[in-house]
Short mmCIF file of C-alpha atoms and ligand atoms in Angstrom, two decimals:
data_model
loop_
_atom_site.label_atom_id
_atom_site.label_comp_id
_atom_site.label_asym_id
_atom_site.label_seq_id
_atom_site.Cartn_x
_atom_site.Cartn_y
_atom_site.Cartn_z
CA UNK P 449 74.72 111.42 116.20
CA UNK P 450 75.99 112.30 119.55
CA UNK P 451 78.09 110.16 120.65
CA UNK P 452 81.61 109.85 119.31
CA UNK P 453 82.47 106.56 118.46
CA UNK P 454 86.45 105.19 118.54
CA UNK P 455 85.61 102.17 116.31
CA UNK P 456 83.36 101.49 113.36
CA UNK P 457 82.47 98.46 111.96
CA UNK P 458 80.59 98.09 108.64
CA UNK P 459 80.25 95.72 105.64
CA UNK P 460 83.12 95.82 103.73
CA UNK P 461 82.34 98.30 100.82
CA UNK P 462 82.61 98.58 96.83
CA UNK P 463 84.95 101.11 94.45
CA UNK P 464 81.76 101.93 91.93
CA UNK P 465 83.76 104.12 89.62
CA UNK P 466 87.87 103.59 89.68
CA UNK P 467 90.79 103.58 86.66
CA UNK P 468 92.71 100.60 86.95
CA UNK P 469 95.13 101.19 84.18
CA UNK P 470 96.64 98.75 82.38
CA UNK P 471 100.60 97.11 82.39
CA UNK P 472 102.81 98.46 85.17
CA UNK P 473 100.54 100.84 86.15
CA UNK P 474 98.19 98.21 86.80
CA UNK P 475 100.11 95.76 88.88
CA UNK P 476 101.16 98.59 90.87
CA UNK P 477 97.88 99.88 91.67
CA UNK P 478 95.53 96.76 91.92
CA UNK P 479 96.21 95.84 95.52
CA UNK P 480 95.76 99.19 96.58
CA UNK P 481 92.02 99.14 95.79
CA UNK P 482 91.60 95.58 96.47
CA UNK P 483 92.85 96.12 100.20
CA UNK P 484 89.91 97.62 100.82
CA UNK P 485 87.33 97.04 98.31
CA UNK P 486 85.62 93.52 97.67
CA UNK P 487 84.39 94.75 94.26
CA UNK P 488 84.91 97.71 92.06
CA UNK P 489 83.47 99.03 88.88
CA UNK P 490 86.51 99.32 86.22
CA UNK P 491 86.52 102.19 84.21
CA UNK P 492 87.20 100.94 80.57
CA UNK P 493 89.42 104.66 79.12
CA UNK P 494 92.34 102.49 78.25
CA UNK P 495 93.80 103.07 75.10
CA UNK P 496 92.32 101.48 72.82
CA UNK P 497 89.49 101.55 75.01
CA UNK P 498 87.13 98.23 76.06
CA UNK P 499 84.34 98.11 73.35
CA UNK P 500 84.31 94.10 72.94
CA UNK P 501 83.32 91.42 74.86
CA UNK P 502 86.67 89.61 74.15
CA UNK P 503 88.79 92.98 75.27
CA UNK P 504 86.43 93.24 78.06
CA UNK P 505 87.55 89.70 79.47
CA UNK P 506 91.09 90.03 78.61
CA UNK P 507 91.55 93.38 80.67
CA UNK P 508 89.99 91.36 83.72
CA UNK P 509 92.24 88.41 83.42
CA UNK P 510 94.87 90.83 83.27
CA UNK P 511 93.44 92.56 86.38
CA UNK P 512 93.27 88.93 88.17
CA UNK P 513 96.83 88.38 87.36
CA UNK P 514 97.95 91.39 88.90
CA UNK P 515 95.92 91.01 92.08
CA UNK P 516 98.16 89.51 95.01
CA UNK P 517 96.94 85.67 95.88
CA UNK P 518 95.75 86.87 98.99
CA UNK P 519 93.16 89.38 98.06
CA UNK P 520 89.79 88.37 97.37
CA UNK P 521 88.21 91.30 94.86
CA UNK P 522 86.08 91.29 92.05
CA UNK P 523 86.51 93.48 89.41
CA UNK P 524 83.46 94.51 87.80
CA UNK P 525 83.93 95.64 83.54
CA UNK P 526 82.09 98.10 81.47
CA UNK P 527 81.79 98.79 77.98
CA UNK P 528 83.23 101.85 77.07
CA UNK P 529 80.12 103.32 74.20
CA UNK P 530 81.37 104.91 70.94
CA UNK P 531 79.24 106.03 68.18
CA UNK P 532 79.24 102.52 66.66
CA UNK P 533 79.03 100.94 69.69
CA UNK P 534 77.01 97.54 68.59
CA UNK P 535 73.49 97.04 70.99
CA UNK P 536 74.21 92.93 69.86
CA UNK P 537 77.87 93.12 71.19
CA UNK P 538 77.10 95.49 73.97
CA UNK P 539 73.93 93.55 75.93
CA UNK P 540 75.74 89.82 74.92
CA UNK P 541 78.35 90.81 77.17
CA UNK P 542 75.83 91.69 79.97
CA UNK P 543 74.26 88.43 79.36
CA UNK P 544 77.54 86.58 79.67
CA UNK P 545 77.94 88.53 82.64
CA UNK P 546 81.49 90.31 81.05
CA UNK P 547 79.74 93.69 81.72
CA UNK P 548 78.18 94.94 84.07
CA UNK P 549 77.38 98.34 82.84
CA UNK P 550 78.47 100.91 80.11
CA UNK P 551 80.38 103.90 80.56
CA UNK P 552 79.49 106.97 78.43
CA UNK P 553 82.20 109.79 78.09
CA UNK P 554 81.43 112.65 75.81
CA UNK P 555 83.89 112.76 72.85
CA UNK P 556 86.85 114.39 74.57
CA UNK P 557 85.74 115.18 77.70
CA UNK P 558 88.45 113.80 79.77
CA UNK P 559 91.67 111.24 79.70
CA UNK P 560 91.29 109.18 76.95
CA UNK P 561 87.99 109.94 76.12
CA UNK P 562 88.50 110.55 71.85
CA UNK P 563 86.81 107.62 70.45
CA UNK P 564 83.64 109.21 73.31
CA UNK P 565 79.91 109.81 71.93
CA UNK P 566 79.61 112.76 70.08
CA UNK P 567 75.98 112.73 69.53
CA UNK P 568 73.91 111.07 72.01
CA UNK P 569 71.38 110.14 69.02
CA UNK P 570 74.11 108.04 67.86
CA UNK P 571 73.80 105.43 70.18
CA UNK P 572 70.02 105.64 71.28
CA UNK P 573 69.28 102.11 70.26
CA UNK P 574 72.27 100.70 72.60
CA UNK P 575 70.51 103.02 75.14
CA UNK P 576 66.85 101.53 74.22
CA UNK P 577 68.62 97.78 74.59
CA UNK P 578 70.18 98.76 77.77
CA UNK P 579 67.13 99.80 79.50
CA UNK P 580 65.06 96.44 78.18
CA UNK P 581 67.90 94.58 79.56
CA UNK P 582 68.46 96.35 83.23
CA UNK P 583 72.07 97.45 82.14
CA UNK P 584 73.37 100.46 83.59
CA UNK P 585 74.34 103.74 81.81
CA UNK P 586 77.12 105.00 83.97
CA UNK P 587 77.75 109.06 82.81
CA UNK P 588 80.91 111.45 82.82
CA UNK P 589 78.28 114.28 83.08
CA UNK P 590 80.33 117.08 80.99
CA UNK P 591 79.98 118.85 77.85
CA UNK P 592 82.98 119.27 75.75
CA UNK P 593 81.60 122.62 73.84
CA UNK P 594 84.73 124.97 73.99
CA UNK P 595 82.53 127.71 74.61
CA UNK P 596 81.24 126.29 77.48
CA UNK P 597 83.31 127.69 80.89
CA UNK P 598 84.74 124.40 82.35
CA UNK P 599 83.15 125.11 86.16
CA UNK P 600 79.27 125.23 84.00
CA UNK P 601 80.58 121.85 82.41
CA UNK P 602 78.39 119.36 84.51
CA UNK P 603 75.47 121.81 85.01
CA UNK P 604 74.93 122.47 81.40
CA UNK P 605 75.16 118.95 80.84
CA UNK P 606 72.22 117.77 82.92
CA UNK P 607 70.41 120.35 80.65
CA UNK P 608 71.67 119.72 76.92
CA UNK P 609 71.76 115.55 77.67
CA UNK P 610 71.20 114.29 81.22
CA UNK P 611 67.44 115.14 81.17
CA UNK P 612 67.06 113.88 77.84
CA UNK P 613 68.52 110.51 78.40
CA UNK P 614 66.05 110.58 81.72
CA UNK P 615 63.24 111.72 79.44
CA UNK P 616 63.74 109.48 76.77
CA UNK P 617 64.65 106.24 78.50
CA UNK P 618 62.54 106.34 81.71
CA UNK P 619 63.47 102.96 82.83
CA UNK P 620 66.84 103.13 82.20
CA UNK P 621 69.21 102.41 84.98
CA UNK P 622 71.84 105.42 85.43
CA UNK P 623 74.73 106.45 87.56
CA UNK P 624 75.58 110.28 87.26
CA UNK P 625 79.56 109.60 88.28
CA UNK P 626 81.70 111.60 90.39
CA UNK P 627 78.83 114.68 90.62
CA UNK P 628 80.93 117.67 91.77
CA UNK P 629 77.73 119.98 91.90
CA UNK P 630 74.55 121.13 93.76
CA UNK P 631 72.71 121.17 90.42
CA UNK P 632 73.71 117.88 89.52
CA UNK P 633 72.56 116.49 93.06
CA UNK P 634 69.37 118.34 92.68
CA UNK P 635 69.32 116.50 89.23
CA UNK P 636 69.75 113.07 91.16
CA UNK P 637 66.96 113.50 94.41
CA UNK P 638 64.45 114.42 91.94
CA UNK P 639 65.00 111.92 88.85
CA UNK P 640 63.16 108.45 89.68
CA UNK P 641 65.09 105.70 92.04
CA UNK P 642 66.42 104.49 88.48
CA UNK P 643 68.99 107.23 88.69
CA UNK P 644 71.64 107.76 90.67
CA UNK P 645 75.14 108.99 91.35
CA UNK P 646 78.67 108.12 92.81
CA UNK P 647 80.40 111.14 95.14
CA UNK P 648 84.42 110.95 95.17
CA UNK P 649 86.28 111.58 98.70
CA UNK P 650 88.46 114.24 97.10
CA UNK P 651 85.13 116.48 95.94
CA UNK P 652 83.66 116.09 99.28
CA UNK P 653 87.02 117.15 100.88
CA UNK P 654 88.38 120.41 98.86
CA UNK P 655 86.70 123.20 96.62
CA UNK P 656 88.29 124.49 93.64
CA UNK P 657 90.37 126.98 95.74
CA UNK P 658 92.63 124.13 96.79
CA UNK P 659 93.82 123.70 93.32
CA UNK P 660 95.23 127.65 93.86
CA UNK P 661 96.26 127.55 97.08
CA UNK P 662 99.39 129.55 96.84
CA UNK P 663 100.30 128.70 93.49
CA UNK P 664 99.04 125.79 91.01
CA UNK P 665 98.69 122.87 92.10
CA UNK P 666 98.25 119.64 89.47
CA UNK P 667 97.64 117.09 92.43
CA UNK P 668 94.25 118.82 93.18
CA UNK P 669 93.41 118.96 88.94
CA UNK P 670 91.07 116.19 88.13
CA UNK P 671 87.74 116.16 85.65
CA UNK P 672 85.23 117.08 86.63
CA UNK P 673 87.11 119.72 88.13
CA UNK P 674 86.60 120.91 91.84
CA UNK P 675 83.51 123.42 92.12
CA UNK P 676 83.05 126.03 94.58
CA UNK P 677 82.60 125.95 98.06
CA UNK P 678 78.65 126.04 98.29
CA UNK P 679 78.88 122.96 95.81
CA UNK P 680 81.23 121.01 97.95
CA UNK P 681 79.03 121.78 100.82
CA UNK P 682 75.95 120.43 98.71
CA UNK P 683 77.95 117.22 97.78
CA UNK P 684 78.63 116.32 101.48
CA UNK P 685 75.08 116.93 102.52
CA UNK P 686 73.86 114.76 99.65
CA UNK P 687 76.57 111.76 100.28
CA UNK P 688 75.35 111.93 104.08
CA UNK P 689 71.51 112.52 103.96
CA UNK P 690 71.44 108.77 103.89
CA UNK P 691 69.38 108.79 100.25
CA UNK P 692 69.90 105.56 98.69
CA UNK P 693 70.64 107.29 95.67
CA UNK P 694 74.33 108.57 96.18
CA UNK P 695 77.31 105.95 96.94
CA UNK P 696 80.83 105.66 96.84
CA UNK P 697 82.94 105.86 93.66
CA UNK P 698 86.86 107.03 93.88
CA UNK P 699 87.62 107.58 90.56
CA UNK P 700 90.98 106.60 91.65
CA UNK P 701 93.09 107.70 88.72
CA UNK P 702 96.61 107.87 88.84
CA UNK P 703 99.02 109.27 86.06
CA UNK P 704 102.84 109.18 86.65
CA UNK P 705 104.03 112.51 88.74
CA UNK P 706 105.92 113.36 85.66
CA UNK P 707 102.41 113.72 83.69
CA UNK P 708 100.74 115.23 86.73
CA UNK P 709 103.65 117.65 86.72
CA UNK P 710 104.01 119.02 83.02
CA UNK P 711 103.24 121.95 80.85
CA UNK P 712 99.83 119.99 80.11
CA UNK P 713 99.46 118.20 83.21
CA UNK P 714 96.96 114.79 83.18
CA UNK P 715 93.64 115.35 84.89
CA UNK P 716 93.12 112.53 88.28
CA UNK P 717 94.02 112.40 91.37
CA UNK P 718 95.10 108.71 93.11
CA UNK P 719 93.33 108.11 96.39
CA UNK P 720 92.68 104.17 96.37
CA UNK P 721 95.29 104.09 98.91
CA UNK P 722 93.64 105.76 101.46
CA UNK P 723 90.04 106.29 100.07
CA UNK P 724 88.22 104.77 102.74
CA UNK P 725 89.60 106.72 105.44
CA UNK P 726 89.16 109.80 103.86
CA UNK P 727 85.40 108.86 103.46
CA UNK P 728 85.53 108.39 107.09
CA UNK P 729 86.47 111.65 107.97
CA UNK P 730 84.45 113.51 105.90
CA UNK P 731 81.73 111.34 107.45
CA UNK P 732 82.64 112.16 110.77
CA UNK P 733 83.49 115.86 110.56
CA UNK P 734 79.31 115.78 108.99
CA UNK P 735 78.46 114.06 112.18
CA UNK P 736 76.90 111.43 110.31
CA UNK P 737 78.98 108.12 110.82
CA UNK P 738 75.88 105.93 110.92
CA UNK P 739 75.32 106.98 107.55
CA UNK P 740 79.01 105.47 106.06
CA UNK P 741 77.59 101.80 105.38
CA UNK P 742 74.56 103.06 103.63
CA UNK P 743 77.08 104.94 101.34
CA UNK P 744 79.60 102.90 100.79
CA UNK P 745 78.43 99.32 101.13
CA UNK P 746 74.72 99.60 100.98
CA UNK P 747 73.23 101.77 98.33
CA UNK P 748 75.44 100.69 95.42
CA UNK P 749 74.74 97.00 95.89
CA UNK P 750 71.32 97.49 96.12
CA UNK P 751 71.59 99.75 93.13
CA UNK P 752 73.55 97.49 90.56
CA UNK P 753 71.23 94.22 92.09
CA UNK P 754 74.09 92.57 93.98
CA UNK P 755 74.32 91.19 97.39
CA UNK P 756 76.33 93.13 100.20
CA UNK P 757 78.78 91.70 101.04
CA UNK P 758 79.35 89.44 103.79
CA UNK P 759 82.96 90.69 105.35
CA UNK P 760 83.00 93.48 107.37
CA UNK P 761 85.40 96.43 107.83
CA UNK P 762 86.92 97.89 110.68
CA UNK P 763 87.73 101.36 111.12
CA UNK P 764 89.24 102.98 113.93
CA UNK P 765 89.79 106.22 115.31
CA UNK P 766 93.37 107.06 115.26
CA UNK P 767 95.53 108.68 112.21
CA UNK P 768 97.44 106.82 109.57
CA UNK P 769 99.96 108.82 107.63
CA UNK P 770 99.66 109.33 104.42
CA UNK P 771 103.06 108.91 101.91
CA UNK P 772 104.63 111.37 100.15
CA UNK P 773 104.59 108.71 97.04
CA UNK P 774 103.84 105.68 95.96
CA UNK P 775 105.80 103.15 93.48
CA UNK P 776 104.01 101.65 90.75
CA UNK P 777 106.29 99.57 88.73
CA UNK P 778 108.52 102.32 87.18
CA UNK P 779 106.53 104.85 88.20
CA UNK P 780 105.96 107.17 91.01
CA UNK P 781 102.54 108.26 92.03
CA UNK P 782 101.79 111.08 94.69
CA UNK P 783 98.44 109.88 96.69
CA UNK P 784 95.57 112.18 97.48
CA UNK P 785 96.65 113.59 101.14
CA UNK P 786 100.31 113.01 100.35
CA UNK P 787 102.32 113.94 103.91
CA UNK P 788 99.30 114.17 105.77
CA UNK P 789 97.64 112.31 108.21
CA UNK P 790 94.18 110.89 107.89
CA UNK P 791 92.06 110.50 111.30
CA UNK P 792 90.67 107.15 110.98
CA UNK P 793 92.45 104.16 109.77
CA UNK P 794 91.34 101.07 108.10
CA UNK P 795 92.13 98.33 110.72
CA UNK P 796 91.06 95.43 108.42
CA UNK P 797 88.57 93.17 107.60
CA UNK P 798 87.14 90.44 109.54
CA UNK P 799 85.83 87.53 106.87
CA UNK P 800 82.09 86.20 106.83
C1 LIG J 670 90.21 110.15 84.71
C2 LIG J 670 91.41 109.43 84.14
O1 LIG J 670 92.52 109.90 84.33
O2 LIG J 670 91.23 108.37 83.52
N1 LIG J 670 90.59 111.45 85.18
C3 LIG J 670 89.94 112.19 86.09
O3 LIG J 670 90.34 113.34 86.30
N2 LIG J 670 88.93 111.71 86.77
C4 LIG J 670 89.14 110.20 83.69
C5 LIG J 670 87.80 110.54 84.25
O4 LIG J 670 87.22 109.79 85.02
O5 LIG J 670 87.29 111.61 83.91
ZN1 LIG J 671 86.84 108.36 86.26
#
């Protein structure tokens, strides 16, 4: 693109990967993502996590009842997979249209991950039911071998699981989530149109030196963790290279400062508040603006077999500042780009 524009206007996009939470956490958080997001895959690590249709159901109501009257937002569930996960339980819910895909995170890998797969063989026929039915397999694309160095986490994966699952279940439909590497979008571009992946603004926007930078700093921790700079570089050239294959997923996931800031501090970072905008940016710094829709209203749509949607978002050119915090019930959350400004701003939504 040459020109520069002031003012963007696109389809209002979807949140295809983003932690919710549950109780005050919840309530405090919903809006936030709703604001800007018609629809968002729900990430079902809650503890206990969603396995059943009837917990699956119950978490949205309670994410309807915490949603302000005057947002309209659909939250899209998923099945969280465990080694018993039931194939009968798992695709009913699909067909009731109570899931719309199933999240698979290695035993351990990440927050509230221990009732996760451990063996991958261990749940092939919910995998073989899945791909007969068209429901997604959405990945946390780590290993959780201790001997494995946590950087070489999502690259080893793709070779010890992620091209089995691809080998073994051809047709199934899968979402490699929040890649944070050049192998892993590699992996993507050359898998069939079956498989794709969800980019997060924060790995598009900061390497793993940011979580350094003068001393350590928890806000920047989040699984998978930040990669080096060529990966980061890799990430932004695969979210704007207009593929169909990559689109937008936050992984919004707050934790209460306190947790952030501890001897064992919780991996996530919170950016629902001003995800969009930092999407924007990195869009525009890339010189590829006319790619944004494709990315984050376009590609997942067509991807999950849903319409796009019919409102449209306006961005403009012009910063918004970012808060130090944000209150969620009884707890405070500090946002991705806390006490800085962002240079676009999400100027609102104009309805069908
Ligand atoms: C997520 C969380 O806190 O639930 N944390 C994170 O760092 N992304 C879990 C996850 O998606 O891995
Ligand atoms: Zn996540």
């Amino acid at each position: 693109m040459t020109d520069s524009p002031t003012r963007l206007e696109i389809a209002q996009p979807d949140d295809w990967h983003v932690h919710l939470r549950d109780g005050d956490m919840l309530a405090g958080v919903v809006d936030a993502t709703a604001r800007q997001f018609a629809r968002a895959i729900v990430m079902p690590n809650l503890a206990p996590p969603v396995t059943t249709i009837a917990a699956g159901k119950a978490y949205r109501d309670r994410i309807m009842a915490a949603l302000s009257d005057e947002l309209d937002f659909t939250p899209l569930m998923t099945a969280y997979l465990t080694d018993g996960a039931d194939a009968d339980e798992i695709i009913g819910g699909f067909d009731q249209g109570v899931f719309s895909a199933c999240k698979l995170y290695p035993a351990n890998a990440t927050t509230n991950s221990s009732h996760g797969v451990t063996d991958i063989a261990n749940i092939s026929g919910v995998l073989a039911a899945m791909e007969k039915a068209g429901m997604p397999l959405l990945v946390h694309g780590e290993v959780t071998d201790p001997e494995i160095d946590i950087f070489d986490r999502e690259a080893v994966f793709i070779d010890r699981v992620m091209s089995g699952i691809a080998r073994d279940f051809p047709g199934l439909k899968v979402v490699f989530e929040h890649i944070t590497t050049s192998d892993a979008a590699d992996f993507v571009m050359s898998a069939g149109p079956n498989v794709a992946a969800t980019i997060t603004p924060h790995h598009l926007a900061f390497s793993r030196n940011a979580i350094f930078k003068g001393g350590i700093r928890p806000h920047y921790y989040c699984l998978p963790i930040a990669k080096r700079e060529t990966h980061r570089l890799a990430l932004r050239k695969a979210a704007t290279s207009g593929s169909p294959k990559f689109f937008l997923g936050t992984d919004s996931a707050p934790h209460d400062v306190t947790r952030k800031i501890s001897e064992c501090g919780c991996a996530g970072l919170y950016n629902a508040p001003f995800a969009i905008e930092s999407y924007a940016q990195t869009f525009d710094e890339e010189n590829a603006l006319d790619k944004l829709e494709g990315f984050a209203s376009l590609n997942g749509p067509a991807f999950y077999g849903l319409p796009v949607n019919t409102a449209r978002m306006v961005l403009e050119r012009r910063p918004s500042d970012v808060p130090q915090t944000f209150a969620a019930g009884p707890h405070t959350l500090v946002p991705f780009l806390a006490g800085e400004q962002t240079s676009w701003t999400f100027a609102g939504l104009q309805p069908a």
